[in-house]
XYZ file of C-alpha atoms in Angstrom:
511
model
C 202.449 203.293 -45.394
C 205.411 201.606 -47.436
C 204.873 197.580 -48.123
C 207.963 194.863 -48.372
C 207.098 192.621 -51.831
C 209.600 190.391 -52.238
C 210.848 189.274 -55.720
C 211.576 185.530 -56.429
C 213.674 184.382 -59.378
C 211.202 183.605 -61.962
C 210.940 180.478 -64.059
C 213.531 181.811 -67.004
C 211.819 179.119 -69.477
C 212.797 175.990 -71.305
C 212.574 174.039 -67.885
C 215.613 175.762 -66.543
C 215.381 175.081 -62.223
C 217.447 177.550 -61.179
C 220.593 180.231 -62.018
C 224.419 181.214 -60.680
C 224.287 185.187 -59.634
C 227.326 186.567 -61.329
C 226.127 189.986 -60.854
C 224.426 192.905 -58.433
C 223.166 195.167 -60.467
C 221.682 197.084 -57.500
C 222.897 197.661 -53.434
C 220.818 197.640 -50.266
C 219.003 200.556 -49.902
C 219.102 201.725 -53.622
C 216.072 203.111 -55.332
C 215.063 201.098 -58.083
C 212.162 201.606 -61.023
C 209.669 199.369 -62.386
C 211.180 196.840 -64.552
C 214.815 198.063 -63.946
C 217.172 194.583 -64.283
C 218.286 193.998 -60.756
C 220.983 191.147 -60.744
C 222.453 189.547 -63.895
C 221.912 185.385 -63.520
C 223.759 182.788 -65.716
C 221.482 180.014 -66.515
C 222.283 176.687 -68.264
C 221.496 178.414 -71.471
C 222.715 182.336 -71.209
C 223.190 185.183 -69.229
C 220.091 186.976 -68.282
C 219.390 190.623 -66.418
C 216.668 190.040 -64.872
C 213.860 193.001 -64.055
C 212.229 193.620 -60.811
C 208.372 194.393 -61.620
C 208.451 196.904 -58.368
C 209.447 200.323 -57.884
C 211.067 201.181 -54.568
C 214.170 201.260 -51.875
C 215.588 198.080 -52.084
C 215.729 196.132 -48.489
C 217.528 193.136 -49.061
C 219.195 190.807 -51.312
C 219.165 187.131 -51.082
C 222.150 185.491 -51.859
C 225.967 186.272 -52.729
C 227.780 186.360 -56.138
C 228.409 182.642 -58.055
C 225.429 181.387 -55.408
C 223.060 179.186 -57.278
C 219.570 180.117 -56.646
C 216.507 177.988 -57.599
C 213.303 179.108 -59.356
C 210.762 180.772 -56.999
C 213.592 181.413 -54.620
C 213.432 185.101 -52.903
C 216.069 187.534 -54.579
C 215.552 190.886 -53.238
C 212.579 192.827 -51.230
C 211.274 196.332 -52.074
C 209.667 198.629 -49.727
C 207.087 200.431 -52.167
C 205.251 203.210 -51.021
C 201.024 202.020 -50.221
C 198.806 203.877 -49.029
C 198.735 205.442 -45.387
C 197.610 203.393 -42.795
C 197.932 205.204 -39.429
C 195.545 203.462 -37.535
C 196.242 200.142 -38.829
C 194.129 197.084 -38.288
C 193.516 195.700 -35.040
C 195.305 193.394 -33.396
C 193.426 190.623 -34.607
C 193.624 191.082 -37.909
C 197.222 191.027 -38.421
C 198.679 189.847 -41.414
C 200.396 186.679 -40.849
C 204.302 185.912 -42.097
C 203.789 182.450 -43.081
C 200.418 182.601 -45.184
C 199.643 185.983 -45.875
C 196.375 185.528 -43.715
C 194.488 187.616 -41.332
C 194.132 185.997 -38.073
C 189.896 186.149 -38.529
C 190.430 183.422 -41.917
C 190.124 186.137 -44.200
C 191.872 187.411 -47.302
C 193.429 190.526 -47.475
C 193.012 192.633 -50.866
C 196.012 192.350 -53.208
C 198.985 194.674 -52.847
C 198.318 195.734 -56.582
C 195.945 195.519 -59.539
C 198.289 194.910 -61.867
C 202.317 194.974 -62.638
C 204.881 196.335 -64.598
C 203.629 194.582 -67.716
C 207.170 193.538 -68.459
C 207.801 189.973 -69.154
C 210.852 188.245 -68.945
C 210.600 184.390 -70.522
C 208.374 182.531 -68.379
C 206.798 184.586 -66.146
C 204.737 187.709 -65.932
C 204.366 190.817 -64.022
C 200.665 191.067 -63.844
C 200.247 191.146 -60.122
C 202.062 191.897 -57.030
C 202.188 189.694 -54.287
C 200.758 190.666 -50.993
C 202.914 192.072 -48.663
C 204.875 189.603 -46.309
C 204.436 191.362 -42.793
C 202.941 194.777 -41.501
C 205.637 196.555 -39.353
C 203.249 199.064 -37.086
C 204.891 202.847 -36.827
C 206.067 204.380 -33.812
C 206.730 201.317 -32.008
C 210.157 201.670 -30.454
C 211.589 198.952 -28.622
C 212.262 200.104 -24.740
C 215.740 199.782 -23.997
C 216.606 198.817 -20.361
C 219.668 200.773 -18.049
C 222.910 199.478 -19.949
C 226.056 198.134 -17.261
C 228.507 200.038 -18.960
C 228.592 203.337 -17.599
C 229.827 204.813 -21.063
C 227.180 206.494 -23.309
C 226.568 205.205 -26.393
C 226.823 208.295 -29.169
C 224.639 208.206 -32.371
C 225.625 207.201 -35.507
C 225.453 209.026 -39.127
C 224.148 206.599 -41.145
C 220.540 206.465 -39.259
C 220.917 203.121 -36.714
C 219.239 203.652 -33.409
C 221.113 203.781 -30.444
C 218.827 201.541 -28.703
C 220.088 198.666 -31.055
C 223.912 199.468 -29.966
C 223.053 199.838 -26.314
C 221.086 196.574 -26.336
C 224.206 194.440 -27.909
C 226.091 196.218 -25.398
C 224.764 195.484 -22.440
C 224.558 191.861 -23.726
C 228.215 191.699 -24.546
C 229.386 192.869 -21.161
C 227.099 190.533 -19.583
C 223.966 192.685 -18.787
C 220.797 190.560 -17.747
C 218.277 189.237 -20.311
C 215.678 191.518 -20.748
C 213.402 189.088 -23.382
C 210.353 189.191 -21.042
C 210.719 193.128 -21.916
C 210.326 192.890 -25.295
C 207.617 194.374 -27.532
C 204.853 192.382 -28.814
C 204.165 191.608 -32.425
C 206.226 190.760 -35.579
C 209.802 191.748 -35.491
C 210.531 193.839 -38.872
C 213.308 191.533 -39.973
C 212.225 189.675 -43.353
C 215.884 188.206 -44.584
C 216.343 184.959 -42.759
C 220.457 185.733 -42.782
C 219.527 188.639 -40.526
C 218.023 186.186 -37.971
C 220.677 183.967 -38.173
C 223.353 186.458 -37.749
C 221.558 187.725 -34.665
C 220.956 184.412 -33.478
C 224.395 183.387 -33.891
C 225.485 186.677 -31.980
C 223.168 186.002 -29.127
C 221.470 189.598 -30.158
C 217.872 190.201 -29.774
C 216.492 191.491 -32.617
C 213.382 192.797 -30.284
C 215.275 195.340 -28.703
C 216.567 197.222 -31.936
C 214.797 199.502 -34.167
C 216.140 199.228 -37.623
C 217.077 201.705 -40.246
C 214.981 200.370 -43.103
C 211.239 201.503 -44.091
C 209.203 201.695 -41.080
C 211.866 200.389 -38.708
C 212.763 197.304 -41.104
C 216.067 195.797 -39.748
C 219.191 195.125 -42.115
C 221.659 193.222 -42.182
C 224.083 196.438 -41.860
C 222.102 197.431 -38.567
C 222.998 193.935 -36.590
C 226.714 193.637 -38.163
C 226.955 197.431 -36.328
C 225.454 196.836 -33.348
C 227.870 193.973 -32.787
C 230.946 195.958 -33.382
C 229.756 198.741 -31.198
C 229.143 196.166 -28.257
C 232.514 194.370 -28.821
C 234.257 198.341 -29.043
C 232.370 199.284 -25.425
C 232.525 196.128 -24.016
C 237.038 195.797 -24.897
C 236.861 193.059 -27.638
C 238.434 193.274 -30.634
C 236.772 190.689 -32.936
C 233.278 189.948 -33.157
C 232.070 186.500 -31.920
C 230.869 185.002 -34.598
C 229.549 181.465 -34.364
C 230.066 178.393 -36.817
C 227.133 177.802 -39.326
C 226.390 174.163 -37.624
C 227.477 173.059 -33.935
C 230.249 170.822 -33.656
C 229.011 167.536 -32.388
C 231.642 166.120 -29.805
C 232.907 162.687 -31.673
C 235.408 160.167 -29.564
C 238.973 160.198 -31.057
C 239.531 157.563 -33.753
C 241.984 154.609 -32.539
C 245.735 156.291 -33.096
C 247.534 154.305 -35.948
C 251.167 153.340 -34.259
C 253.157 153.463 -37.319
C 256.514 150.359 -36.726
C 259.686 152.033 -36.863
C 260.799 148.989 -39.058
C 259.019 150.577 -42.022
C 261.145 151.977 -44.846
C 258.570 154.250 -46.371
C 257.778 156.027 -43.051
C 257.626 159.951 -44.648
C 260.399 162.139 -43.280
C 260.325 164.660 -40.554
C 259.090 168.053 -42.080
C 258.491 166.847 -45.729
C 255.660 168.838 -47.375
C 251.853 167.111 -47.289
C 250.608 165.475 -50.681
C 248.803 168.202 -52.501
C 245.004 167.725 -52.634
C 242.783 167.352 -55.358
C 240.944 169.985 -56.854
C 237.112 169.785 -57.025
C 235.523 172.405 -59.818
C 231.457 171.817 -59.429
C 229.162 171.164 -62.430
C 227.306 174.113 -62.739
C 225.911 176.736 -65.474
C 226.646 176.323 -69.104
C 229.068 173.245 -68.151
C 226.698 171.874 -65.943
C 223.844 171.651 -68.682
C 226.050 170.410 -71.126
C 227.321 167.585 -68.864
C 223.835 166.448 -68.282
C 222.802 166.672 -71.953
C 226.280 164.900 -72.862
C 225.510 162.576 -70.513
C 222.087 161.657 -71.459
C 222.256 161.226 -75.093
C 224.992 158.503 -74.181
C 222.296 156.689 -71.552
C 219.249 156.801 -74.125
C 221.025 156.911 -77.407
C 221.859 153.902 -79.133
C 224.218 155.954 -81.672
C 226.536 154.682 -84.331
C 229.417 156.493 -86.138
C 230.943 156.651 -89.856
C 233.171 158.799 -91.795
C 235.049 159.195 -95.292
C 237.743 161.276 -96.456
C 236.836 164.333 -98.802
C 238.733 165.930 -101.673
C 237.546 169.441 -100.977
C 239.871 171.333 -103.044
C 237.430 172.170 -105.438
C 235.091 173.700 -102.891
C 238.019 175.862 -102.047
C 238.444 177.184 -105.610
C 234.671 177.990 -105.648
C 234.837 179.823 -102.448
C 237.783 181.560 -103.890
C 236.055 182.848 -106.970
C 233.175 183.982 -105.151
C 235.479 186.226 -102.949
C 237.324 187.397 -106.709
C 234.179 187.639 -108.396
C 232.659 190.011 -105.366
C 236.277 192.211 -104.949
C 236.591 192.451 -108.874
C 233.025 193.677 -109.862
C 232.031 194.690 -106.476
C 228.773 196.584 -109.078
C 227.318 193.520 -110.329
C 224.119 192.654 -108.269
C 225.135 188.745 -107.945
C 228.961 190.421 -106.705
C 227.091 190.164 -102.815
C 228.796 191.808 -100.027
C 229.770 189.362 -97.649
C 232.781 186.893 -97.618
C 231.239 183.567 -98.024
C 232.446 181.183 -95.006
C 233.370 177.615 -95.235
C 231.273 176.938 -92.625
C 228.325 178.312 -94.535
C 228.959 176.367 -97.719
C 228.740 173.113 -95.522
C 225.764 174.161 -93.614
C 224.050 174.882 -97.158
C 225.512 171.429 -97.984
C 223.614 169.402 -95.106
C 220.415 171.159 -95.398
C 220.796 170.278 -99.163
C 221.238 166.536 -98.005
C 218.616 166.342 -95.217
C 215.804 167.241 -97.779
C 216.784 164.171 -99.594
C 217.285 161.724 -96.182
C 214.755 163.343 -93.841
C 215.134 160.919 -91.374
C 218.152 162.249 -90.199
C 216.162 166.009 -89.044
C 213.564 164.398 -86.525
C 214.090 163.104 -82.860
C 212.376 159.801 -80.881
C 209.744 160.027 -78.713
C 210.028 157.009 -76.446
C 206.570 157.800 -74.406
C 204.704 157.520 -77.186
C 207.347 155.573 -79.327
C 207.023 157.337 -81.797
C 209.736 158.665 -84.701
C 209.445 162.800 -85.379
C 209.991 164.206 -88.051
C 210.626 167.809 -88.315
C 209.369 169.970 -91.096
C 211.883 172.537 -90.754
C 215.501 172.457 -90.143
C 216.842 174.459 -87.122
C 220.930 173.916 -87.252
C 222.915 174.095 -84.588
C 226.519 174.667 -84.741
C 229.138 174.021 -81.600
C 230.664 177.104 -80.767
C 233.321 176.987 -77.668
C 233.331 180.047 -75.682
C 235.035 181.017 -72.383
C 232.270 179.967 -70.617
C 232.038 176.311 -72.556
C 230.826 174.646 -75.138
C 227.177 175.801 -76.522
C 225.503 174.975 -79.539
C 223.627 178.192 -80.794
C 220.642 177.332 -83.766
C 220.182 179.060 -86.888
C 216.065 179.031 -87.343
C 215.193 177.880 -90.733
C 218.440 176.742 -92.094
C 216.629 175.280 -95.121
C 215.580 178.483 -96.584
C 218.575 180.633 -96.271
C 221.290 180.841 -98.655
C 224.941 181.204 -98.501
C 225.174 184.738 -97.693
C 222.667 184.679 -95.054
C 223.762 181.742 -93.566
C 227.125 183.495 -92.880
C 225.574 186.535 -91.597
C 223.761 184.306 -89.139
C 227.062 182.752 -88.160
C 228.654 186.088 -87.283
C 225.836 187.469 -85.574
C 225.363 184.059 -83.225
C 229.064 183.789 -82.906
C 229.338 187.126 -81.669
C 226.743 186.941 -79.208
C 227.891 183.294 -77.812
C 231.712 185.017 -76.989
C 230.315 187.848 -75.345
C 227.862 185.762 -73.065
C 224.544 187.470 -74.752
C 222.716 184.722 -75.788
C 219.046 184.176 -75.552
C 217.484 180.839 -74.609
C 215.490 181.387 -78.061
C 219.379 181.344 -79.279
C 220.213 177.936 -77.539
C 217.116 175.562 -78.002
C 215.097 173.746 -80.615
C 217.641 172.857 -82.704
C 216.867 169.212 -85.076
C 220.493 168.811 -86.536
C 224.195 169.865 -85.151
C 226.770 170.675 -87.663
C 229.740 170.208 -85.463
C 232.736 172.180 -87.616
C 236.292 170.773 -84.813
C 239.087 171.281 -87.500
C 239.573 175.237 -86.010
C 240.848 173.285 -83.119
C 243.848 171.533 -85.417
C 242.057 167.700 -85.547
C 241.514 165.536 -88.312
C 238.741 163.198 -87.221
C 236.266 162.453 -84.127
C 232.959 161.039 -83.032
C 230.707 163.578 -81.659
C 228.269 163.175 -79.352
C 224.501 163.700 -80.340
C 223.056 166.758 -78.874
C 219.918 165.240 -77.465
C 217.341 165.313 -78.615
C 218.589 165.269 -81.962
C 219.174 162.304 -84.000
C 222.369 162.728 -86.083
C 225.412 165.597 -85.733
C 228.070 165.888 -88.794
C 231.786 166.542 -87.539
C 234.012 168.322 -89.891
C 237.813 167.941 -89.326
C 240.810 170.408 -90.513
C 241.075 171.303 -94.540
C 244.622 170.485 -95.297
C 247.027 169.251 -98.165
C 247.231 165.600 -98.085
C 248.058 162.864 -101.197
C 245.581 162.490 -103.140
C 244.679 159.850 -106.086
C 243.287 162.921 -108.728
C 241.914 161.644 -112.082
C 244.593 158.432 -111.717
C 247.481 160.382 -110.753
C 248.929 161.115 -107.592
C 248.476 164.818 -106.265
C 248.395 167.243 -103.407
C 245.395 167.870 -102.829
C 242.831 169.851 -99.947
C 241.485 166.941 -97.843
C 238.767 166.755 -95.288
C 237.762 163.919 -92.738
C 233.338 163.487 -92.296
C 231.745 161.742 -89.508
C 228.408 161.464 -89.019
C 227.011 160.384 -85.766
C 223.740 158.976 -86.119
C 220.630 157.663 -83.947
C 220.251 154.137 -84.886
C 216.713 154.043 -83.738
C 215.576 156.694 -86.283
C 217.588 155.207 -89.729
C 219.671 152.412 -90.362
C 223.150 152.387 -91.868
C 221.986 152.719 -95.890
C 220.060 156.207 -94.759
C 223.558 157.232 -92.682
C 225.565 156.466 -95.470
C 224.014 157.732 -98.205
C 223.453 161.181 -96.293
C 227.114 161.094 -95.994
C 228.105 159.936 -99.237
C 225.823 162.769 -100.294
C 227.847 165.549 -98.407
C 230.774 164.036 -99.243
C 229.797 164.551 -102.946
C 228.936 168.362 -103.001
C 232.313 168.681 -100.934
C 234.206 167.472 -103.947
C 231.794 168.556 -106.869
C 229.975 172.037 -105.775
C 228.310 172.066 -109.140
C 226.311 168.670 -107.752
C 224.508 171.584 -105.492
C 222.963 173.272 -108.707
C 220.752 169.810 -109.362
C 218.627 171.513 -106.193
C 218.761 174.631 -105.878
């Protein structure tokens, strides 16, 4: 005999509560495998496709595209195939809906022994839940002598007629036949299914449903209600608001004097409304992490102008060296990005002021320093702002620091990001010239402590060796957590950076 398991959205990690559905991956009544990804979620951190442990038809689905859904919320139930059970337990022993109970106090073995094995971040598939509700075989429901004298034909797709004649009869005003119904559980497990019946005045007793073992769907009540408004003459069916209109007494009219000179003119158009876009996914989290750094962080902000044309030239002859003796082994193969140079730059500088890579713990109140530096780097994307981390910063070069750029960049425009991708970061180099700016203050990306902001590279006056020249120019700001350093640590870190930006060769004193 087939069981329902239902599948909840698991906890996706990193103390994400919930996810947006921006994709079915699968339809009602589709066969599905063990550990086949079943609806694609965006959570405050990526987009996920996330696997259904069970193997089976699929009975329903929980929720509509761009719904949000929290953690251990139901997203679909699958009829698996159990063993038979013809006689079934007695009546007594019936498997309660709410607690998964036998009426007697006890237990009921588990569905499974074990799962899928697959696991998704956070959760596990190492047991199935016990089935919701036993739905007993061969019990039809009786249906009672319908007032319309036409027949009611059978359908194609498998929906009993007694569910048509039933909302028939109803919707041309046949008598309630409740006290007729059959006893036990009705096989209905989504709870829009009920309400749509409800709604409808339909009794979900007196259908049998074309699931698994007489389960009822969604599709079997939306028919049954067209077939009883087609017998019964109506062309639309009734369908009733989500909440009942509470009856309210008429506010006081507003008599508007004639004597007014900006009364609005017959027929002129209405003010347009605003325009309400809600908080949610990627721009959601990043609202809430914006917002908190500026509540608990007590940050502070300076900046100096950089002469980085001679960066420029080096970046330039690496790109010569590597296209005009592409054989030699320190040639490399990969175009060295600005972005890189600076990242190598601040990790260079934060192993000389390491109190700018840690974070405050106020519950112990304590200062942390972090052994390791995990950059992150804002990268705007269609979907927002996200900061993806490069692990390890510290210990990677030039070359595969750019590599690491590409591949994260890549991944945060197509929407493939991992959590791993988006978390743990300890420093935030925050690279805003490619928008066309000179200068800003970021925002710490909490829990960090400090974030450098690089502005646009171009050709300003410059004072060079007491003569005035055009030179390649470049605003710094460092935002910093006053808490962790004060203002000597801040500025020599930046001084520092500003350095290597105009004297690469500085860089060879440590590497």
């Amino acid at each position: 005999m087939a069981q329902v398991l239902e599948f909840k959205l698991p906890d996706l990690g990193e103390g994400l509560t919930g996810a947006e559905i921006v994709r079915w991956l699968v339809e009602v009544g589709e066969v599905v495998a063990v550990d086949q990804p079943v609806v694609e979620v965006e959570t405050a951190k990526a987009m996920v496709d996330v696997p259904c442990p069970y193997g089976g038809v699929v009975t329903a689905r929980f929720g509509e595209e761009g719904a949000e859904v929290p953690v251990g919320a139901p997203l679909i139930t699958v009829a698996v195939d159990g063993p038979a059970d013809e006689d079934g337990p007695p009546a007594g022993e019936r498997r309660s809906a709410t607690d998964g109970s036998r009426a007697d106090g006890s237990r009921a073995e588990d569905a499974r022994a074990e799962g899928s094995g697959n696991v998704l971040v956070g959760y596990g598939t190492s047991a199935a839940p016990a089935r919701r509700r036993r739905v007993r075989p061969g019990q039809p429901a009786p249906s009672a002598p319908v007032a319309s004298p036409t027949s009611v034909p059978s359908t194609a797709n498998g929906r009993a007629a007694t569910a048509t004649a039933a909302a028939v009869g109803r919707a041309s005003g046949a008598p309630d036949r409740a006290a007729e119904a059959v006893d036990g559980p009705v096989p209905v497990i989504s709870p829009l299914v009920r309400r749509l019946a409800r709604q409808n005045g339909l009794d979900l007793r007196e259908m049998v449903g074309s699931g698994p073992e007489g389960l009822i769907l969604r599709a079997d009540v939306e028919y049954a209600l067209r077939a009883a408004g087609t017998q019964a003459g109506k062309v639309r069916t009734p369908v009733a608001e989500p909440h009942p209109r509470v009856p309210q007494a008429p506010a006081p009219a507003r008599v508007r004097e004639p004597s007014q000179a900006h009364a609005p003119a017959v027929g002129a158009p209405a003010a347009p409304e605003a325009v309400r876009i809600p908080l949610k996914g990627i721009r959601g989290a990043m609202a809430d992490k914006l917002s908190r750094s500026r509540t608990e962080i007590p940050d502070a902000t300076c900046w100096v102008d950089a002469d980085a044309t001679e960066l420029m030239r080096a970046r330039d002859a690496m790109r010569r060296f590597a296209e005009e003796c592409p054989r030699s082994p320190a040639a490399g193969g990969t175009k060295i990005s600005v972005l890189a140079l600076l990242a190598r730059i601040c990790t260079a500088g934060l192993a000389r002021f390491p109190e700018l890579n840690s974070s405050v713990d106020m519950a112990a109140r304590e200062v942390v320093r972090h052994p390791a530096v995990h950059l992150g780097f804002a990268a705007q994307t269609e979907r927002g702002l996200v900061v993806p981390v490069v692990r390890d910063a510290h210990t990677r070069n030039a070359e595969s620091l750019t590599a690491e750029f590409a591949r994260l960049t890549e991944a945060a425009r197509t929407g493939t990001l991992t959590p791993a991708d988006l978390t743990g970061g300890t420093f935030t180099l925050n690279n805003y010239g490619v928008f066309g700016v000179d200068g800003s203050t970021p925002i710490i990306n909490h829990p960090e402590a400090a974030m450098l902001g690089v502005g646009r590279i171009v050709p300003k006056p410059w004072v060079h060796e007491g003569e005035l020249a055009v030179r390649q120019v470049v605003q710094l700001s460092l935002t910093f957590d006053h808490r962790v350093c004060d203002g000597g640590t801040a500025g020599g870190f930046l001084r520092y950076v500003a350095d290597c930006v105009e004297q690469p060769a500085v860089l060879l004193r440590t590497l």
